[in-house]
Amino acid sequence: MGAWSSGRIRASGARGRWVRFPQFPYRSRWTRAPPTQAKPLLDKCVEDTRAEAGCLYYGWTIKEDGSKLFCRETYVDGAAAGHHLSCVAKSGALGEALEKGYIALDNIDLMGTESDIADAKKVPEFEGFGLGSWTVWDSFQNFKQTSAEEASTADFFTIQPTFTIKDLKQAEPFMKKCVDLTRNEKGCMYYGWTIQGDKLFCREAYVDAAAVQAHLDNIVPSVGEMLDSGCASLDEINFMGPKAGWSTFKETADSLGGVYWDVDSSFSKFKMPSFKLGPFSF
């Protein structure tokens, strides 16, 4: 299990009611071609998506070795996610990049509640693009949508671990413990589990690199307990965010088998609360 083992790393020393929309992300990975060919079209995707009222953030990250491209994107609900798919088809930029062989799509998935997934499926592009879907098991979020781009959250980090479930009922108490522990982290933007078949994915984001390290200090022992129990196994774990911050958490992330992705271009339209009072955020 490496550093996930509960005996190897120890931890260091109610939801926001004003967030009234579900967080509904895509998860899409691409094989990347030389940036001089693909970048103008990828930049157009960012600019086109900026105009969508239902988009909370959007942007590209690139694997450290330059071989893969990942799009991090989230929408306020299933209808907004479906609308984005229609906008992508209308724009044509992504289609052109694919047709010219600049990039190749590895996979694209939607994550959300059952009702929001149903809403997103109402547009023909959902089936046309071959999307898969992951259903939310439990989650929370600590951010608020803004009407304009927000500089304070422009350089956020995501951790993206995928597990294989061996015994869901046995894993669920560990999953709940992870949610409860992370809920108290002031640097966590959102956190929660989604499930597709026998696969388990943790959606999580943090305001900066220091918040990533704080989370790892807090959660690694509990995840290690889940892995040690045999109810789940770790497939991969990716860390996405500005390269300048990697060194803050790299020692711990390396011990977990972390893979690193740098931000190429992105925008965000959300902010963190100024303060919290019990279950309320302001």
PDB file of C-alpha atoms in Angstrom:
ATOM      1  CA  MET A   1       0.000   0.000   0.000  1.00  0.00           C
ATOM      2  CA  GLY A   2       3.003   2.312   0.358  1.00  0.00           C
ATOM      3  CA  ALA A   3       2.300   5.541   2.243  1.00  0.00           C
ATOM      4  CA  TRP A   4      -1.443   4.882   2.180  1.00  0.00           C
ATOM      5  CA  SER A   5      -0.953   2.291   4.898  1.00  0.00           C
ATOM      6  CA  SER A   6      -2.495   3.640   8.076  1.00  0.00           C
ATOM      7  CA  GLY A   7       0.650   2.779  10.039  1.00  0.00           C
ATOM      8  CA  ARG A   8       3.028   4.757   7.825  1.00  0.00           C
ATOM      9  CA  ILE A   9       1.691   8.325   7.877  1.00  0.00           C
ATOM     10  CA  ARG A  10      -0.264   9.867  10.736  1.00  0.00           C
ATOM     11  CA  ALA A  11      -2.538  12.836  10.623  1.00  0.00           C
ATOM     12  CA  SER A  12      -1.194  16.165  11.823  1.00  0.00           C
ATOM     13  CA  GLY A  13      -2.468  17.951  14.564  1.00  0.00           C
ATOM     14  CA  ALA A  14     -22.222  20.894   8.192  1.00  0.00           C
ATOM     15  CA  ARG A  15     -22.379  22.012   4.581  1.00  0.00           C
ATOM     16  CA  GLY A  16     -22.575  25.661   3.431  1.00  0.00           C
ATOM     17  CA  ARG A  17     -26.268  26.459   3.166  1.00  0.00           C
ATOM     18  CA  TRP A  18     -25.804  29.337   0.742  1.00  0.00           C
ATOM     19  CA  VAL A  19     -24.560  27.042  -2.020  1.00  0.00           C
ATOM     20  CA  ARG A  20     -27.832  25.979  -3.620  1.00  0.00           C
ATOM     21  CA  PHE A  21     -26.656  24.314  -6.790  1.00  0.00           C
ATOM     22  CA  PRO A  22     -25.159  20.868  -7.390  1.00  0.00           C
ATOM     23  CA  GLN A  23     -21.586  20.687  -8.539  1.00  0.00           C
ATOM     24  CA  PHE A  24     -21.645  18.822 -11.804  1.00  0.00           C
ATOM     25  CA  PRO A  25     -18.273  18.172 -13.466  1.00  0.00           C
ATOM     26  CA  TYR A  26     -17.002  16.561 -16.611  1.00  0.00           C
ATOM     27  CA  ARG A  27     -14.005  14.291 -16.561  1.00  0.00           C
ATOM     28  CA  SER A  28     -12.341  14.138 -19.979  1.00  0.00           C
ATOM     29  CA  ARG A  29      -8.892  12.938 -20.924  1.00  0.00           C
ATOM     30  CA  TRP A  30      -7.194  13.333 -24.273  1.00  0.00           C
ATOM     31  CA  THR A  31      -3.979  12.244 -25.961  1.00  0.00           C
ATOM     32  CA  ARG A  32      -2.204  15.456 -26.785  1.00  0.00           C
ATOM     33  CA  ALA A  33      -0.428  16.436 -29.999  1.00  0.00           C
ATOM     34  CA  PRO A  34       2.247  19.163 -30.378  1.00  0.00           C
ATOM     35  CA  PRO A  35       0.968  22.336 -28.644  1.00  0.00           C
ATOM     36  CA  THR A  36       1.646  24.628 -31.599  1.00  0.00           C
ATOM     37  CA  GLN A  37      -1.019  22.776 -33.576  1.00  0.00           C
ATOM     38  CA  ALA A  38      -3.614  22.145 -30.894  1.00  0.00           C
ATOM     39  CA  LYS A  39      -3.308  25.235 -28.674  1.00  0.00           C
ATOM     40  CA  PRO A  40      -5.230  27.834 -30.752  1.00  0.00           C
ATOM     41  CA  LEU A  41      -8.251  25.538 -30.907  1.00  0.00           C
ATOM     42  CA  LEU A  42      -7.992  24.620 -27.236  1.00  0.00           C
ATOM     43  CA  ASP A  43      -7.773  28.317 -26.342  1.00  0.00           C
ATOM     44  CA  LYS A  44     -10.936  28.893 -28.365  1.00  0.00           C
ATOM     45  CA  CYS A  45     -12.707  26.250 -26.255  1.00  0.00           C
ATOM     46  CA  VAL A  46     -11.802  28.245 -23.136  1.00  0.00           C
ATOM     47  CA  GLU A  47     -12.981  31.529 -24.629  1.00  0.00           C
ATOM     48  CA  ASP A  48     -16.243  30.034 -25.903  1.00  0.00           C
ATOM     49  CA  THR A  49     -17.031  28.474 -22.512  1.00  0.00           C
ATOM     50  CA  ARG A  50     -16.413  31.777 -20.691  1.00  0.00           C
ATOM     51  CA  ALA A  51     -19.720  33.014 -22.109  1.00  0.00           C
ATOM     52  CA  GLU A  52     -21.752  30.168 -20.544  1.00  0.00           C
ATOM     53  CA  ALA A  53     -23.625  31.395 -17.465  1.00  0.00           C
ATOM     54  CA  GLY A  54     -23.810  27.902 -15.984  1.00  0.00           C
ATOM     55  CA  CYS A  55     -20.065  27.182 -16.001  1.00  0.00           C
ATOM     56  CA  LEU A  56     -18.248  27.425 -12.661  1.00  0.00           C
ATOM     57  CA  TYR A  57     -14.790  26.691 -14.007  1.00  0.00           C
ATOM     58  CA  TYR A  58     -13.165  25.402 -17.157  1.00  0.00           C
ATOM     59  CA  GLY A  59      -9.637  24.826 -18.353  1.00  0.00           C
ATOM     60  CA  TRP A  60      -6.916  22.506 -19.554  1.00  0.00           C
ATOM     61  CA  THR A  61      -4.204  20.699 -17.610  1.00  0.00           C
ATOM     62  CA  ILE A  62      -1.237  18.898 -19.155  1.00  0.00           C
ATOM     63  CA  LYS A  63       0.462  15.803 -17.779  1.00  0.00           C
ATOM     64  CA  GLU A  64       4.027  16.389 -16.620  1.00  0.00           C
ATOM     65  CA  ASP A  65       5.526  14.398 -19.503  1.00  0.00           C
ATOM     66  CA  GLY A  66       3.364  16.237 -22.067  1.00  0.00           C
ATOM     67  CA  SER A  67       1.620  13.086 -23.287  1.00  0.00           C
ATOM     68  CA  LYS A  68      -1.909  13.754 -22.004  1.00  0.00           C
ATOM     69  CA  LEU A  69      -4.399  16.594 -21.788  1.00  0.00           C
ATOM     70  CA  PHE A  70      -7.217  16.818 -19.236  1.00  0.00           C
ATOM     71  CA  CYS A  71     -10.149  19.218 -19.191  1.00  0.00           C
ATOM     72  CA  ARG A  72     -11.300  20.295 -15.715  1.00  0.00           C
ATOM     73  CA  GLU A  73     -14.814  21.708 -15.920  1.00  0.00           C
ATOM     74  CA  THR A  74     -17.879  22.066 -13.706  1.00  0.00           C
ATOM     75  CA  TYR A  75     -21.435  23.324 -14.265  1.00  0.00           C
ATOM     76  CA  VAL A  76     -24.188  24.423 -11.906  1.00  0.00           C
ATOM     77  CA  ASP A  77     -26.601  21.623 -12.856  1.00  0.00           C
ATOM     78  CA  GLY A  78     -27.405  18.967 -15.421  1.00  0.00           C
ATOM     79  CA  ALA A  79     -29.150  21.377 -17.772  1.00  0.00           C
ATOM     80  CA  ALA A  80     -26.070  23.631 -17.841  1.00  0.00           C
ATOM     81  CA  ALA A  81     -23.859  20.611 -18.513  1.00  0.00           C
ATOM     82  CA  GLY A  82     -26.075  19.577 -21.412  1.00  0.00           C
ATOM     83  CA  HIS A  83     -26.078  23.127 -22.740  1.00  0.00           C
ATOM     84  CA  HIS A  84     -22.281  23.078 -22.733  1.00  0.00           C
ATOM     85  CA  LEU A  85     -22.239  19.926 -24.845  1.00  0.00           C
ATOM     86  CA  SER A  86     -24.461  21.661 -27.391  1.00  0.00           C
ATOM     87  CA  CYS A  87     -22.170  24.711 -27.348  1.00  0.00           C
ATOM     88  CA  VAL A  88     -19.124  22.518 -27.960  1.00  0.00           C
ATOM     89  CA  ALA A  89     -20.804  20.990 -31.017  1.00  0.00           C
ATOM     90  CA  LYS A  90     -21.818  24.413 -32.317  1.00  0.00           C
ATOM     91  CA  SER A  91     -18.370  25.944 -31.819  1.00  0.00           C
ATOM     92  CA  GLY A  92     -16.563  23.293 -33.831  1.00  0.00           C
ATOM     93  CA  ALA A  93     -13.152  24.037 -32.294  1.00  0.00           C
ATOM     94  CA  LEU A  94     -12.857  20.727 -30.489  1.00  0.00           C
ATOM     95  CA  GLY A  95     -14.187  18.837 -33.488  1.00  0.00           C
ATOM     96  CA  GLU A  96     -11.595  20.472 -35.711  1.00  0.00           C
ATOM     97  CA  ALA A  97      -8.775  19.523 -33.314  1.00  0.00           C
ATOM     98  CA  LEU A  98     -10.002  15.920 -33.381  1.00  0.00           C
ATOM     99  CA  GLU A  99     -10.543  15.754 -37.134  1.00  0.00           C
ATOM    100  CA  LYS A 100      -7.088  17.148 -37.867  1.00  0.00           C
ATOM    101  CA  GLY A 101      -5.501  14.629 -35.517  1.00  0.00           C
ATOM    102  CA  TYR A 102      -4.094  17.237 -33.139  1.00  0.00           C
ATOM    103  CA  ILE A 103      -5.686  15.431 -30.184  1.00  0.00           C
ATOM    104  CA  ALA A 104      -7.491  12.112 -29.638  1.00  0.00           C
ATOM    105  CA  LEU A 105     -10.223  11.564 -27.059  1.00  0.00           C
ATOM    106  CA  ASP A 106      -9.431   8.823 -24.522  1.00  0.00           C
ATOM    107  CA  ASN A 107     -12.585   9.134 -22.424  1.00  0.00           C
ATOM    108  CA  ILE A 108     -15.223  11.624 -21.277  1.00  0.00           C
ATOM    109  CA  ASP A 109     -17.572  11.227 -18.314  1.00  0.00           C
ATOM    110  CA  LEU A 110     -20.181  13.197 -16.414  1.00  0.00           C
ATOM    111  CA  MET A 111     -20.490  13.152 -12.625  1.00  0.00           C
ATOM    112  CA  GLY A 112     -23.579  14.240 -10.717  1.00  0.00           C
ATOM    113  CA  THR A 113     -26.883  13.257  -9.144  1.00  0.00           C
ATOM    114  CA  GLU A 114     -29.190  10.874 -10.994  1.00  0.00           C
ATOM    115  CA  SER A 115     -31.644  13.689 -11.799  1.00  0.00           C
ATOM    116  CA  ASP A 116     -28.920  15.967 -13.163  1.00  0.00           C
ATOM    117  CA  ILE A 117     -27.451  13.201 -15.288  1.00  0.00           C
ATOM    118  CA  ALA A 118     -30.958  12.633 -16.695  1.00  0.00           C
ATOM    119  CA  ASP A 119     -31.208  16.344 -17.570  1.00  0.00           C
ATOM    120  CA  ALA A 120     -27.832  16.325 -19.311  1.00  0.00           C
ATOM    121  CA  LYS A 121     -28.852  13.289 -21.349  1.00  0.00           C
ATOM    122  CA  LYS A 122     -31.702  15.270 -22.921  1.00  0.00           C
ATOM    123  CA  VAL A 123     -29.325  16.814 -25.467  1.00  0.00           C
ATOM    124  CA  PRO A 124     -28.310  14.573 -28.398  1.00  0.00           C
ATOM    125  CA  GLU A 125     -24.649  15.451 -27.931  1.00  0.00           C
ATOM    126  CA  PHE A 126     -24.517  13.398 -24.721  1.00  0.00           C
ATOM    127  CA  GLU A 127     -24.883  10.176 -26.667  1.00  0.00           C
ATOM    128  CA  GLY A 128     -23.112  11.574 -29.697  1.00  0.00           C
ATOM    129  CA  PHE A 129     -19.945  12.304 -27.723  1.00  0.00           C
ATOM    130  CA  GLY A 130     -20.126   8.907 -25.999  1.00  0.00           C
ATOM    131  CA  LEU A 131     -20.274  10.161 -22.418  1.00  0.00           C
ATOM    132  CA  GLY A 132     -20.238   7.828 -19.454  1.00  0.00           C
ATOM    133  CA  SER A 133     -21.797   8.780 -16.111  1.00  0.00           C
ATOM    134  CA  TRP A 134     -20.832   8.561 -12.436  1.00  0.00           C
ATOM    135  CA  THR A 135     -23.417   8.951  -9.659  1.00  0.00           C
ATOM    136  CA  VAL A 136     -22.718  10.981  -6.525  1.00  0.00           C
ATOM    137  CA  TRP A 137     -22.559   8.894  -3.331  1.00  0.00           C
ATOM    138  CA  ASP A 138     -21.999  11.808  -0.945  1.00  0.00           C
ATOM    139  CA  SER A 139     -20.377  15.230  -1.180  1.00  0.00           C
ATOM    140  CA  PHE A 140     -20.191  18.773   0.141  1.00  0.00           C
ATOM    141  CA  GLN A 141     -18.972  22.103  -1.212  1.00  0.00           C
ATOM    142  CA  ASN A 142     -17.752  25.340   0.323  1.00  0.00           C
ATOM    143  CA  PHE A 143     -17.878  27.821  -2.526  1.00  0.00           C
ATOM    144  CA  LYS A 144     -20.294  30.268  -4.066  1.00  0.00           C
ATOM    145  CA  GLN A 145     -20.874  31.063  -7.728  1.00  0.00           C
ATOM    146  CA  THR A 146     -19.847  34.544  -8.907  1.00  0.00           C
ATOM    147  CA  SER A 147     -21.079  36.499 -11.906  1.00  0.00           C
ATOM    148  CA  ALA A 148     -17.551  37.357 -13.058  1.00  0.00           C
ATOM    149  CA  GLU A 149     -14.186  35.651 -13.065  1.00  0.00           C
ATOM    150  CA  GLU A 150     -12.633  35.331  -9.616  1.00  0.00           C
ATOM    151  CA  ALA A 151      -8.870  35.838  -9.273  1.00  0.00           C
ATOM    152  CA  SER A 152      -8.750  34.404  -5.734  1.00  0.00           C
ATOM    153  CA  THR A 153      -9.655  30.902  -6.980  1.00  0.00           C
ATOM    154  CA  ALA A 154      -7.860  30.978 -10.326  1.00  0.00           C
ATOM    155  CA  ASP A 155      -4.982  28.754  -9.156  1.00  0.00           C
ATOM    156  CA  PHE A 156      -6.907  26.023  -7.338  1.00  0.00           C
ATOM    157  CA  PHE A 157      -5.712  22.412  -7.159  1.00  0.00           C
ATOM    158  CA  THR A 158      -7.595  19.169  -7.645  1.00  0.00           C
ATOM    159  CA  ILE A 159      -6.690  15.693  -6.418  1.00  0.00           C
ATOM    160  CA  GLN A 160      -8.177  12.942  -8.566  1.00  0.00           C
ATOM    161  CA  PRO A 161      -7.880   9.413  -7.178  1.00  0.00           C
ATOM    162  CA  THR A 162      -9.665   6.433  -8.741  1.00  0.00           C
ATOM    163  CA  PHE A 163     -10.231   3.175  -6.843  1.00  0.00           C
ATOM    164  CA  THR A 164     -11.588  -0.265  -7.650  1.00  0.00           C
ATOM    165  CA  ILE A 165     -14.327  -1.304  -5.231  1.00  0.00           C
ATOM    166  CA  LYS A 166     -14.059  -4.832  -3.867  1.00  0.00           C
ATOM    167  CA  ASP A 167     -16.834  -4.529  -1.256  1.00  0.00           C
ATOM    168  CA  LEU A 168     -18.930  -1.343  -1.289  1.00  0.00           C
ATOM    169  CA  LYS A 169     -20.770  -1.995   1.972  1.00  0.00           C
ATOM    170  CA  GLN A 170     -17.469  -2.512   3.741  1.00  0.00           C
ATOM    171  CA  ALA A 171     -15.995   0.597   2.095  1.00  0.00           C
ATOM    172  CA  GLU A 172     -18.890   2.940   2.902  1.00  0.00           C
ATOM    173  CA  PRO A 173     -17.976   3.616   6.570  1.00  0.00           C
ATOM    174  CA  PHE A 174     -14.461   4.589   5.452  1.00  0.00           C
ATOM    175  CA  MET A 175     -15.888   6.777   2.688  1.00  0.00           C
ATOM    176  CA  LYS A 176     -18.155   8.560   5.172  1.00  0.00           C
ATOM    177  CA  LYS A 177     -15.248   9.076   7.563  1.00  0.00           C
ATOM    178  CA  CYS A 178     -13.244  10.722   4.784  1.00  0.00           C
ATOM    179  CA  VAL A 179     -16.100  13.109   3.982  1.00  0.00           C
ATOM    180  CA  ASP A 180     -16.580  14.001   7.646  1.00  0.00           C
ATOM    181  CA  LEU A 181     -12.869  14.611   8.231  1.00  0.00           C
ATOM    182  CA  THR A 182     -12.452  16.747   5.120  1.00  0.00           C
ATOM    183  CA  ARG A 183     -15.547  18.843   5.841  1.00  0.00           C
ATOM    184  CA  ASN A 184     -13.594  20.705   8.532  1.00  0.00           C
ATOM    185  CA  GLU A 185     -10.680  21.690   6.298  1.00  0.00           C
ATOM    186  CA  LYS A 186     -10.811  25.435   5.639  1.00  0.00           C
ATOM    187  CA  GLY A 187      -8.922  25.103   2.352  1.00  0.00           C
ATOM    188  CA  CYS A 188     -11.236  22.506   0.808  1.00  0.00           C
ATOM    189  CA  MET A 189     -13.520  23.807  -1.944  1.00  0.00           C
ATOM    190  CA  TYR A 190     -15.467  20.586  -2.463  1.00  0.00           C
ATOM    191  CA  TYR A 191     -15.122  16.896  -1.671  1.00  0.00           C
ATOM    192  CA  GLY A 192     -17.096  13.739  -2.280  1.00  0.00           C
ATOM    193  CA  TRP A 193     -17.384  10.300  -3.835  1.00  0.00           C
ATOM    194  CA  THR A 194     -18.878   9.189  -7.150  1.00  0.00           C
ATOM    195  CA  ILE A 195     -19.426   5.640  -8.360  1.00  0.00           C
ATOM    196  CA  GLN A 196     -19.541   3.973 -11.776  1.00  0.00           C
ATOM    197  CA  GLY A 197     -19.878   0.192 -11.639  1.00  0.00           C
ATOM    198  CA  ASP A 198     -16.988  -1.124  -9.557  1.00  0.00           C
ATOM    199  CA  LYS A 199     -15.059   2.150  -9.803  1.00  0.00           C
ATOM    200  CA  LEU A 200     -14.898   4.827  -7.125  1.00  0.00           C
ATOM    201  CA  PHE A 201     -13.714   8.375  -7.809  1.00  0.00           C
ATOM    202  CA  CYS A 202     -13.080  11.119  -5.276  1.00  0.00           C
ATOM    203  CA  ARG A 203     -13.925  14.639  -6.501  1.00  0.00           C
ATOM    204  CA  GLU A 204     -11.913  17.115  -4.469  1.00  0.00           C
ATOM    205  CA  ALA A 205     -10.466  20.593  -4.875  1.00  0.00           C
ATOM    206  CA  TYR A 206      -8.355  22.909  -2.717  1.00  0.00           C
ATOM    207  CA  VAL A 207      -7.627  26.620  -2.740  1.00  0.00           C
ATOM    208  CA  ASP A 208      -3.850  26.255  -2.945  1.00  0.00           C
ATOM    209  CA  ALA A 209      -0.913  23.870  -2.579  1.00  0.00           C
ATOM    210  CA  ALA A 210      -0.758  24.321   1.205  1.00  0.00           C
ATOM    211  CA  ALA A 211      -4.382  23.194   1.459  1.00  0.00           C
ATOM    212  CA  VAL A 212      -3.489  20.082  -0.570  1.00  0.00           C
ATOM    213  CA  GLN A 213      -0.755  19.169   1.923  1.00  0.00           C
ATOM    214  CA  ALA A 214      -3.070  19.865   4.858  1.00  0.00           C
ATOM    215  CA  HIS A 215      -5.624  17.506   3.353  1.00  0.00           C
ATOM    216  CA  LEU A 216      -3.072  14.755   2.799  1.00  0.00           C
ATOM    217  CA  ASP A 217      -1.919  15.066   6.413  1.00  0.00           C
ATOM    218  CA  ASN A 218      -5.541  14.807   7.520  1.00  0.00           C
ATOM    219  CA  ILE A 219      -6.873  12.023   5.295  1.00  0.00           C
ATOM    220  CA  VAL A 220      -4.094   9.600   4.309  1.00  0.00           C
ATOM    221  CA  PRO A 221      -4.391   7.435   7.451  1.00  0.00           C
ATOM    222  CA  SER A 222      -8.140   6.918   6.913  1.00  0.00           C
ATOM    223  CA  VAL A 223      -7.749   6.068   3.240  1.00  0.00           C
ATOM    224  CA  GLY A 224      -4.936   3.747   4.247  1.00  0.00           C
ATOM    225  CA  GLU A 225      -7.313   1.957   6.609  1.00  0.00           C
ATOM    226  CA  MET A 226      -9.790   1.499   3.749  1.00  0.00           C
ATOM    227  CA  LEU A 227      -7.105   0.022   1.497  1.00  0.00           C
ATOM    228  CA  ASP A 228      -5.678  -2.160   4.259  1.00  0.00           C
ATOM    229  CA  SER A 229      -9.149  -3.622   4.870  1.00  0.00           C
ATOM    230  CA  GLY A 230      -9.197  -4.963   1.305  1.00  0.00           C
ATOM    231  CA  CYS A 231     -12.546  -3.370   0.409  1.00  0.00           C
ATOM    232  CA  ALA A 232     -10.959  -1.140  -2.263  1.00  0.00           C
ATOM    233  CA  SER A 233      -7.703  -0.738  -4.151  1.00  0.00           C
ATOM    234  CA  LEU A 234      -6.102   2.388  -5.605  1.00  0.00           C
ATOM    235  CA  ASP A 235      -5.906   2.519  -9.412  1.00  0.00           C
ATOM    236  CA  GLU A 236      -4.279   5.951  -9.793  1.00  0.00           C
ATOM    237  CA  ILE A 237      -4.012   9.362  -8.166  1.00  0.00           C
ATOM    238  CA  ASN A 238      -3.488  12.596 -10.081  1.00  0.00           C
ATOM    239  CA  PHE A 239      -2.607  16.044  -8.744  1.00  0.00           C
ATOM    240  CA  MET A 240      -3.658  18.956 -10.961  1.00  0.00           C
ATOM    241  CA  GLY A 241      -2.706  22.582 -10.455  1.00  0.00           C
ATOM    242  CA  PRO A 242       0.028  25.184 -11.085  1.00  0.00           C
ATOM    243  CA  LYS A 243       3.468  23.579 -11.255  1.00  0.00           C
ATOM    244  CA  ALA A 244       4.904  26.249  -8.971  1.00  0.00           C
ATOM    245  CA  GLY A 245       2.977  24.715  -6.067  1.00  0.00           C
ATOM    246  CA  TRP A 246       3.910  21.062  -6.572  1.00  0.00           C
ATOM    247  CA  SER A 247       6.941  21.168  -4.280  1.00  0.00           C
ATOM    248  CA  THR A 248       4.679  22.012  -1.317  1.00  0.00           C
ATOM    249  CA  PHE A 249       3.075  18.547  -1.313  1.00  0.00           C
ATOM    250  CA  LYS A 250       5.318  16.523  -3.649  1.00  0.00           C
ATOM    251  CA  GLU A 251       7.069  14.449  -0.996  1.00  0.00           C
ATOM    252  CA  THR A 252       3.769  13.088   0.288  1.00  0.00           C
ATOM    253  CA  ALA A 253       2.219  12.829  -3.177  1.00  0.00           C
ATOM    254  CA  ASP A 254       5.234  10.902  -4.508  1.00  0.00           C
ATOM    255  CA  SER A 255       4.857   8.360  -1.716  1.00  0.00           C
ATOM    256  CA  LEU A 256       1.272   7.765  -2.895  1.00  0.00           C
ATOM    257  CA  GLY A 257       2.272   7.269  -6.535  1.00  0.00           C
ATOM    258  CA  GLY A 258       1.078  10.727  -7.585  1.00  0.00           C
ATOM    259  CA  VAL A 259       1.029  11.876 -11.211  1.00  0.00           C
ATOM    260  CA  TYR A 260       1.297  15.628 -11.856  1.00  0.00           C
ATOM    261  CA  TRP A 261      -0.602  17.879 -14.273  1.00  0.00           C
ATOM    262  CA  ASP A 262       0.185  21.563 -14.851  1.00  0.00           C
ATOM    263  CA  VAL A 263      -2.422  24.198 -15.720  1.00  0.00           C
ATOM    264  CA  ASP A 264      -2.317  25.399 -19.324  1.00  0.00           C
ATOM    265  CA  SER A 265      -5.277  27.807 -19.377  1.00  0.00           C
ATOM    266  CA  SER A 266      -8.414  28.173 -17.285  1.00  0.00           C
ATOM    267  CA  PHE A 267     -10.920  30.466 -15.621  1.00  0.00           C
ATOM    268  CA  SER A 268     -13.075  30.250 -12.500  1.00  0.00           C
ATOM    269  CA  LYS A 269     -16.347  31.899 -11.515  1.00  0.00           C
ATOM    270  CA  PHE A 270     -16.634  31.001  -7.846  1.00  0.00           C
ATOM    271  CA  LYS A 271     -15.249  32.163  -4.520  1.00  0.00           C
ATOM    272  CA  MET A 272     -14.705  30.745  -1.060  1.00  0.00           C
ATOM    273  CA  PRO A 273     -16.700  32.009   1.943  1.00  0.00           C
ATOM    274  CA  SER A 274     -15.387  34.908   3.994  1.00  0.00           C
ATOM    275  CA  PHE A 275     -16.180  33.057   7.207  1.00  0.00           C
ATOM    276  CA  LYS A 276     -18.163  30.113   8.564  1.00  0.00           C
ATOM    277  CA  LEU A 277     -20.537  29.962  11.523  1.00  0.00           C
ATOM    278  CA  GLY A 278     -21.480  26.381  12.385  1.00  0.00           C
ATOM    279  CA  PRO A 279     -23.154  24.855   9.314  1.00  0.00           C
ATOM    280  CA  PHE A 280     -23.474  28.246   7.596  1.00  0.00           C
ATOM    281  CA  SER A 281     -20.974  29.931   5.261  1.00  0.00           C
ATOM    282  CA  PHE A 282     -20.968  33.630   4.331  1.00  0.00           C
TER     283      PHE A 282
END
